[in-house]
């Protein structure tokens, strides 16, 4: 039987990965790794071990769920041990030798790996799940997107900021620059000289790589909102060709991993409360831009659980395809 290690197993994404492994029917020996602080903790009957240079001996696959600096420290140890890593950090996403994969969109890229496969940014996965059919049908040139990102997107510290502030609005924030309870914060990541944040760049840089669309332009505003879980996004795209919304609806209704929730007459549209704790990305509010008479500009709203499809379940889907190919 193969051995899978989860690096960062005590975090928001790592814990979810363990659940996704059994949900997706992956039978393996499991090792849970985290910092020395967590060594000895019990999760689902497994004992957490401290991640050390020896941790990856005898491990076939690693699911990475640590921040970039921690990941960059242990990645050479995993490579040295011959493991194939599916990593959730952004450390290797734009590396030329590292595929960046959403299995419903570019599964063929998985097998071009050089020992590491990166899982894309959570908002990027959710946006592209909503957009890739539109891109296939009408070729997207430009995207304007505003994200509404849940506190759990910042890991366990993000969740505990909101928990503490709901009890005591004077509690000092730790994960965010400002109080998030009863507030929204239009900053995720650091700003560059042009006033664009690192999180905002990810959708263009990663979107181009996943869609194999080097000309794609994305103008993104990322906003943290006081929602526990599931990111939502308001997206407007300009396409090469006029968009037939009925054709698009038909395509989305049959798209793997997508649920079309687009019935404004009955107040049906995507909301994060409905997408939490499941893997589908909901897409709705489909409409033409009335200011564009050519019919090439379309707006939509989407939502998806960023710890699941935006991170853990996407990574486990990739791992499952790797294991299936290795077992053939
Ligand atoms: N949260 C999301 O929605 C989301 C979505 C997509 C991608 N991501 C990415 O996924 C990664 C994990 O995010 P998260 O939200 O799960 O973070 P998190 O809740 O803060 O968890 C971080 C994990 O890293 C471990 N860790 C910290 N220092 C370590 C060390 N020195 N050695 C070994 N392990 C160490 C922690 O272990 P201890 O508990 O022992 O400290 C914990 O298991 C990040 O790169 C993040 O950007 C997150």
Coordinates of C-alpha atoms and ligand atoms in Angstrom, one line a residue:
X1 CA 0.0 0.0 0.0
X2 CA 1.2 3.5 -0.8
X3 CA 2.1 6.0 1.9
X4 CA 0.8 9.6 1.9
X5 CA 2.1 12.3 4.2
X6 CA 0.1 15.5 4.9
X7 CA 2.5 18.3 5.7
X8 CA 0.6 20.9 7.7
X9 CA -2.0 18.4 8.8
X10 CA -3.2 20.5 11.8
X11 CA -4.2 23.5 9.7
X12 CA -7.5 24.4 8.0
X13 CA -6.4 22.8 4.6
X14 CA -4.5 19.9 6.1
X15 CA -7.4 18.7 8.3
X16 CA -9.7 18.9 5.3
X17 CA -7.3 16.9 3.2
X18 CA -7.5 14.0 5.6
X19 CA -11.3 14.0 5.2
X20 CA -11.0 14.3 1.4
X21 CA -8.7 11.3 1.1
X22 CA -11.4 9.0 2.6
X23 CA -14.2 10.7 0.7
X24 CA -12.4 10.2 -2.6
X25 CA -11.7 6.5 -1.7
X26 CA -8.0 6.7 -1.4
X27 CA -6.7 3.8 0.7
X28 CA -3.2 4.4 1.9
X29 CA -1.0 4.5 4.9
X30 CA -1.3 8.1 6.2
X31 CA 1.3 10.2 8.1
X32 CA 0.3 13.5 9.6
X33 CA 3.1 16.1 9.9
X34 CA 3.1 19.6 11.5
X35 CA 5.4 21.8 13.7
X36 CA 6.9 20.6 16.9
X37 CA 4.0 22.4 18.7
X38 CA 1.6 19.8 17.4
X39 CA 3.7 16.7 17.8
X40 CA 1.6 14.0 19.7
X41 CA -1.8 15.6 18.9
X42 CA -4.5 13.1 17.8
X43 CA -6.5 13.7 14.6
X44 CA -9.0 11.1 13.5
X45 CA -7.0 8.4 15.3
X46 CA -3.7 9.4 13.8
X47 CA -0.8 10.9 15.9
X48 CA 0.7 14.1 14.5
X49 CA 4.5 13.9 14.1
X50 CA 6.9 16.8 14.0
X51 CA 8.1 17.5 10.4
X52 CA 11.8 16.9 10.2
X53 CA 14.3 16.1 7.4
X54 CA 13.6 12.3 8.1
X55 CA 9.8 12.6 7.8
X56 CA 9.6 11.7 4.1
X57 CA 11.5 8.4 4.2
X58 CA 9.2 5.7 2.9
X59 CA 6.6 8.2 1.8
X60 CA 5.3 8.0 -1.8
X61 CA 3.2 11.1 -2.0
X62 CA 3.0 14.4 0.0
X63 CA 0.0 16.7 0.2
X64 CA 1.5 20.1 1.2
X65 CA -0.6 22.5 3.3
X66 CA 2.0 24.9 4.8
X67 CA 2.8 28.5 4.2
X68 CA 5.5 29.3 1.6
X69 CA 8.5 29.7 3.9
X70 CA 7.8 26.4 5.7
X71 CA 7.1 24.6 2.4
X72 CA 10.4 25.9 0.9
X73 CA 12.2 24.4 3.9
X74 CA 10.8 20.9 3.7
X75 CA 10.4 20.6 -0.1
X76 CA 14.1 19.6 -0.7
X77 CA 13.7 16.8 2.0
X78 CA 10.7 15.4 0.2
X79 CA 12.4 15.6 -3.2
X80 CA 15.5 13.9 -1.8
X81 CA 13.2 11.1 -0.5
X82 CA 11.7 10.7 -4.0
X83 CA 8.2 11.8 -3.1
X84 CA 5.7 13.3 -5.5
X85 CA 4.3 16.4 -3.9
X86 CA 0.9 18.1 -4.5
X87 CA 1.4 21.5 -2.9
X88 CA -1.1 24.1 -1.8
X89 CA 1.3 27.0 -1.1
X90 CA 2.1 29.5 -3.8
X91 CA 5.8 28.9 -3.6
X92 CA 6.1 26.8 -6.8
X93 CA 2.9 27.7 -8.7
X94 CA 4.6 29.8 -11.4
X95 CA 7.7 27.7 -11.7
X96 CA 8.1 26.5 -15.3
X97 CA 8.7 22.9 -14.4
X98 CA 5.7 22.7 -12.0
X99 CA 2.3 22.0 -13.4
X100 CA -0.6 24.1 -12.0
X101 CA -3.7 22.1 -12.2
X102 CA -7.5 22.2 -11.8
X103 CA -8.4 18.6 -12.8
X104 CA -11.7 19.6 -14.6
X105 CA -9.7 22.1 -16.7
X106 CA -6.1 20.9 -17.5
X107 CA -5.8 17.3 -16.2
X108 CA -3.2 16.5 -18.9
X109 CA -0.7 18.9 -17.2
X110 CA -0.5 16.7 -14.1
X111 CA 1.7 14.2 -15.9
X112 CA 4.3 16.8 -17.0
X113 CA 5.5 17.1 -13.4
X114 CA 9.0 17.0 -12.1
X115 CA 8.2 15.9 -8.6
X116 CA 5.9 18.8 -7.7
X117 CA 2.4 19.7 -8.8
X118 CA 0.9 22.9 -7.5
X119 CA -2.6 23.5 -6.5
X120 CA -3.8 27.0 -7.6
X121 CA -4.9 29.9 -5.5
X122 CA -8.3 29.3 -4.0
X123 CA -10.1 32.3 -5.7
X124 CA -8.4 31.4 -9.0
X125 CA -9.8 27.8 -8.8
X126 CA -13.3 29.0 -8.0
X127 CA -13.2 31.7 -10.8
X128 CA -11.9 29.3 -13.4
X129 CA -14.4 26.6 -12.5
X130 CA -17.1 29.2 -13.4
X131 CA -15.2 30.6 -16.5
X132 CA -13.5 27.8 -18.3
X133 CA -16.6 26.8 -20.3
X134 CA -17.2 30.4 -21.3
X135 CA -13.6 30.6 -22.4
X136 CA -13.9 27.4 -24.4
X137 CA -17.1 28.6 -26.2
X138 CA -16.4 32.3 -26.7
X139 CA -12.7 33.0 -25.8
X140 CA -12.3 35.4 -22.9
X141 CA -9.9 38.3 -23.5
X142 CA -10.5 40.4 -20.3
X143 CA -11.7 39.7 -16.8
X144 CA -12.8 42.1 -14.1
X145 CA -13.3 40.4 -10.8
X146 CA -14.1 41.4 -7.2
X147 CA -13.7 38.6 -4.6
X148 CA -15.4 38.3 -1.3
X149 CA -13.0 36.0 0.7
X150 CA -13.9 34.1 3.9
X151 CA -11.9 34.4 7.0
X152 CA -10.9 30.7 6.9
X153 CA -8.9 31.6 3.7
X154 CA -6.3 32.9 6.2
X155 CA -6.2 29.6 8.0
X156 CA -6.9 28.9 11.6
X157 CA -5.7 32.3 12.7
X158 CA -8.3 34.0 10.4
X159 CA -11.1 31.9 11.9
X160 CA -10.0 32.8 15.5
X161 CA -9.9 36.5 14.7
X162 CA -13.6 36.5 13.8
X163 CA -14.5 34.2 16.7
X164 CA -12.7 36.5 19.2
X165 CA -14.1 39.8 17.7
X166 CA -17.7 38.5 17.7
X167 CA -17.3 38.0 21.5
X168 CA -15.3 41.2 22.1
X169 CA -15.2 43.8 19.3
X170 CA -12.1 45.4 21.0
X171 CA -10.1 42.1 20.6
X172 CA -6.8 42.8 18.8
X173 CA -6.7 41.2 15.3
X174 CA -3.9 38.8 14.6
X175 CA -4.5 37.5 11.1
X176 CA -5.9 40.7 9.6
X177 CA -4.7 44.3 9.6
X178 CA -8.1 45.5 11.0
X179 CA -11.2 44.2 12.8
X180 CA -13.0 41.8 10.4
X181 CA -16.2 41.4 12.4
X182 CA -18.9 43.7 11.0
X183 CA -16.3 45.0 8.4
X184 CA -14.8 44.3 5.0
X185 CA -11.1 44.7 4.3
X186 CA -10.1 45.5 0.7
X187 CA -6.6 44.1 1.1
X188 CA -5.3 40.5 0.9
X189 CA -1.5 40.3 0.6
X190 CA 1.0 43.1 0.2
X191 CA 0.6 46.0 -2.2
X192 CA 3.1 46.6 -5.1
X193 CA 4.1 50.0 -6.4
X194 CA 1.0 50.1 -8.6
X195 CA -1.3 49.5 -5.7
X196 CA -2.1 45.9 -6.7
X197 CA -1.9 43.2 -4.0
X198 CA 0.0 39.8 -4.4
X199 CA -3.4 38.0 -4.1
X200 CA -4.8 40.1 -6.9
X201 CA -1.9 39.2 -9.3
X202 CA -2.5 35.5 -8.7
X203 CA -5.7 35.4 -10.7
X204 CA -4.0 36.7 -13.9
X205 CA -0.7 34.9 -13.5
X206 CA -2.2 31.5 -12.5
X207 CA -5.2 31.9 -14.8
X208 CA -2.9 32.3 -17.8
X209 CA -1.0 29.2 -16.9
X210 CA -4.0 26.9 -16.2
X211 CA -6.0 28.0 -19.3
X212 CA -2.8 28.2 -21.5
X213 CA -4.0 31.7 -22.3
X214 CA -0.9 33.9 -22.1
X215 CA -2.8 37.0 -23.4
X216 CA -5.6 36.9 -20.7
X217 CA -6.0 40.2 -18.8
X218 CA -7.3 40.2 -15.3
X219 CA -8.1 43.2 -13.1
X220 CA -9.0 41.8 -9.7
X221 CA -9.9 43.4 -6.3
X222 CA -9.7 41.0 -3.4
X223 CA -11.7 41.7 -0.3
X224 CA -11.8 39.9 3.0
X225 CA -15.4 39.6 4.4
X226 CA -16.7 38.3 7.7
X227 CA -17.9 35.0 6.3
X228 CA -16.6 31.8 8.0
X229 CA -16.1 29.7 4.9
X230 CA -16.6 29.8 1.0
X231 CA -15.3 32.6 -1.2
X232 CA -17.7 34.4 -3.6
X233 CA -16.8 36.4 -6.7
X234 CA -18.4 39.0 -8.9
X235 CA -17.0 38.6 -12.4
X236 CA -17.4 40.5 -15.7
X237 CA -15.7 39.1 -18.8
X238 CA -15.2 40.5 -22.3
X239 CA -15.1 37.8 -24.9
X240 CA -13.8 37.5 -28.5
X241 CA -17.3 36.5 -29.7
X242 CA -20.9 37.5 -28.7
X243 CA -22.1 35.2 -25.9
X244 CA -25.4 33.3 -26.2
X245 CA -26.5 33.0 -22.6
X246 CA -28.8 30.0 -23.3
X247 CA -25.9 28.1 -24.8
X248 CA -23.7 29.0 -21.8
X249 CA -26.3 28.0 -19.3
X250 CA -26.7 24.6 -21.0
X251 CA -22.9 24.1 -20.9
X252 CA -22.7 25.1 -17.2
X253 CA -25.6 22.9 -16.3
X254 CA -23.6 19.9 -17.6
X255 CA -20.1 21.0 -16.4
X256 CA -18.3 18.7 -14.0
X257 CA -17.9 20.3 -10.6
X258 CA -20.3 23.1 -11.3
X259 CA -23.9 23.7 -10.2
X260 CA -25.9 26.2 -12.2
X261 CA -27.9 28.3 -9.7
X262 CA -29.3 30.9 -11.9
X263 CA -33.0 31.5 -11.4
X264 CA -33.4 35.2 -10.5
X265 CA -37.2 35.0 -10.8
X266 CA -37.2 32.8 -7.7
X267 CA -34.2 34.6 -6.0
X268 CA -31.9 31.6 -6.8
X269 CA -28.2 32.6 -7.0
X270 CA -24.9 31.4 -5.5
X271 CA -24.2 32.3 -1.9
X272 CA -21.3 31.2 0.3
X273 CA -23.6 29.8 3.0
X274 CA -24.9 27.2 0.4
X275 CA -21.5 26.2 -1.0
X276 CA -19.9 25.5 2.4
X277 CA -18.8 22.0 3.1
X278 CA -19.3 20.6 -0.3
X279 CA -17.2 20.6 -3.5
X280 CA -19.3 22.2 -6.2
X281 CA -18.8 25.7 -7.5
X282 CA -22.1 27.5 -7.8
X283 CA -22.6 29.9 -10.8
X284 CA -25.4 32.3 -11.4
X285 CA -26.6 35.9 -12.0
X286 CA -25.6 35.4 -15.7
X287 CA -26.4 38.5 -17.7
X288 CA -25.2 40.6 -20.6
X289 CA -23.7 44.1 -19.9
X290 CA -26.4 46.5 -21.2
X291 CA -23.6 49.0 -22.0
X292 CA -22.1 46.6 -24.6
X293 CA -24.4 46.3 -27.6
X294 CA -22.1 43.6 -29.2
X295 CA -23.1 41.0 -26.5
X296 CA -19.5 40.1 -25.8
X297 CA -19.5 41.3 -22.2
X298 CA -21.1 39.1 -19.6
X299 CA -21.3 39.2 -15.8
X300 CA -21.8 36.4 -13.3
X301 CA -21.5 35.6 -9.6
X302 CA -20.0 32.4 -8.3
X303 CA -19.2 30.9 -4.9
X304 CA -17.3 27.8 -3.7
X305 CA -15.8 26.3 -0.6
X306 CA -12.2 27.5 -0.7
X307 CA -10.9 25.0 1.8
X308 CA -12.4 22.2 -0.2
X309 CA -12.5 22.9 -4.0
X310 CA -10.2 25.9 -3.5
X311 CA -7.6 23.8 -1.8
X312 CA -8.0 20.3 -0.2
X313 CA -10.3 18.5 -2.6
X314 CA -8.7 19.9 -5.7
X315 CA -5.3 18.6 -4.4
X316 CA -6.7 15.2 -3.5
X317 CA -8.4 15.0 -7.0
X318 CA -4.9 15.5 -8.5
X319 CA -3.4 13.0 -6.2
X320 CA -6.1 10.4 -7.1
X321 CA -5.2 10.8 -10.8
X322 CA -1.5 10.3 -10.0
X323 CA -2.2 7.2 -8.0
X324 CA -4.5 5.8 -10.7
X325 CA -1.8 6.4 -13.4
X326 CA 0.9 4.9 -11.2
X327 CA -1.1 1.8 -10.5
X328 CA -1.9 1.1 -14.2
Ligands
LIG1 N1 -7.1 28.3 4.1 C1 -7.5 28.3 2.8 O1 -8.6 28.5 2.4 C2 -6.4 28.1 1.7 C3 -6.9 27.9 0.4 C4 -5.9 27.7 -0.6 C5 -4.6 27.6 -0.3 N2 -4.2 27.7 1.0 C6 -2.8 27.6 1.3 O2 -2.6 26.3 1.9 C7 -1.5 26.5 2.9 C8 -2.0 26.1 4.3 O3 -3.0 27.1 4.6 P1 -4.0 26.9 5.9 O4 -5.0 28.0 5.8 O5 -4.3 25.5 6.2 O6 -2.9 27.4 7.1 P2 -3.0 27.1 8.6 O7 -4.4 26.8 9.1 O8 -2.3 28.3 9.3 O9 -2.1 25.8 8.8 C9 -0.7 25.8 8.6 C10 -0.1 24.5 8.9 O10 1.3 24.6 8.7 C11 1.9 23.9 9.8 N3 3.2 24.5 10.2 C12 3.5 25.8 10.6 N4 4.8 25.9 10.8 C13 5.4 24.7 10.6 C14 6.7 24.1 10.7 N5 7.7 24.9 11.1 N6 6.9 22.8 10.3 C15 5.9 22.1 10.0 N7 4.6 22.5 9.9 C16 4.4 23.8 10.2 C17 1.0 24.2 11.0 O11 1.2 23.3 12.0 P3 1.0 23.8 13.6 O12 -0.4 23.6 13.8 O13 1.8 22.8 14.3 O14 1.5 25.2 13.7 C18 -0.4 23.9 10.3 O15 -0.6 22.5 10.2 C19 -1.0 27.9 2.8 O16 0.1 28.0 1.8 C20 -2.2 28.7 2.2 O17 -1.8 29.8 1.5 C21 -5.1 28.0 2.0

